[in-house]
Amino acid sequence: MSVTMTKADGVTVLTVTSNPKSRCPLLCQILGTLCCSPFYFVSGGLKQQLGSSHTLLGTLQIMVGVITMGFGGIVRSVGWSWWLYDGCFWIGAVFIAAGIVCILVKRFPSPCLICFSILVNLASFGVAVTAIVYYSMELDRMVWNYSCERNEWNDGYRYGTTTTGPTTANSWAEYEENCERYKYMLKMTYGGMIIMMLMLSFLLVCVMISSCVLSVKALCKNYKENEMEDPELQKPLMDEVLSSPAC
């Protein structure tokens, strides 16, 4: 099966010639022919126009994805926030997938793959915005705000357990001092990690916007170059019909 294209003023005609000897249905033949069209071929011009920027952008996305999943593992092991742990893993997986697609675009720059990478980056952009909302909510929730007061120790979940607390006033004062110190350390550590993840998410938003802009520019330049290199495609349809032997 072959495909020919003729362009006139505002009109594009695609002619598909089927193979009567083929056992495949006509729809399968059309899909197979379209998949073998230049839209899916690797283009040397696109490779030059993309440069090495997509490799760098893809690497950044993969790194942030791995860091996000690692942060989710830390959250789970410490038991700070179960809902944030669940979110970190699928957010990191989306970032890694988007980074892999960006690297593949650099290695195999076809118009089809570039269009697919734009869609993936747009989806990853939405996930990055969702991550920013998640981290902002977690930072505002103050998960580390547990009280170290003696009354709340007795009335809290430790009440009635076999764990023995301090008995004298000095021991309670020492306990509260240590509790406040560790609580402050936890606040600084966890809060710093949340802020770091927020900054990485903002970085990814910029990376994805840059990747989409570069991809669209490369596609536009490649389209203009193909139009200049193929003057036959600009030949009017009427001229081709008049020059046909059947006329």
mmCIF file of C-alpha atoms in Angstrom, residues 2 7 13 37 67 69-70 84 88 95 100 111 120 160 215 218 236 241:
data_model
loop_
_atom_site.group_PDB
_atom_site.id
_atom_site.type_symbol
_atom_site.label_atom_id
_atom_site.label_comp_id
_atom_site.label_asym_id
_atom_site.label_seq_id
_atom_site.Cartn_x
_atom_site.Cartn_y
_atom_site.Cartn_z
ATOM 1 C CA SER A 2 1.299 3.462 -0.930
ATOM 2 C CA LYS A 7 -1.398 20.087 -2.164
ATOM 3 C CA VAL A 13 -5.431 15.398 -1.118
ATOM 4 C CA SER A 37 4.772 7.688 7.065
ATOM 5 C CA ILE A 67 14.272 12.269 45.012
ATOM 6 C CA MET A 69 10.148 8.709 45.685
ATOM 7 C CA GLY A 70 13.002 8.693 48.204
ATOM 8 C CA LEU A 84 1.838 12.211 51.484
ATOM 9 C CA CYS A 88 5.047 10.903 46.505
ATOM 10 C CA PHE A 95 8.333 12.640 36.671
ATOM 11 C CA ILE A 100 12.648 9.115 29.952
ATOM 12 C CA PRO A 111 7.648 14.377 14.832
ATOM 13 C CA VAL A 120 3.561 13.841 28.503
ATOM 14 C CA GLY A 160 -3.140 3.195 80.458
ATOM 15 C CA SER A 215 9.653 20.975 21.103
ATOM 16 C CA ALA A 218 11.638 22.449 16.603
ATOM 17 C CA PRO A 236 -1.382 23.166 -7.812
ATOM 18 C CA VAL A 241 -4.836 16.833 -13.284
#
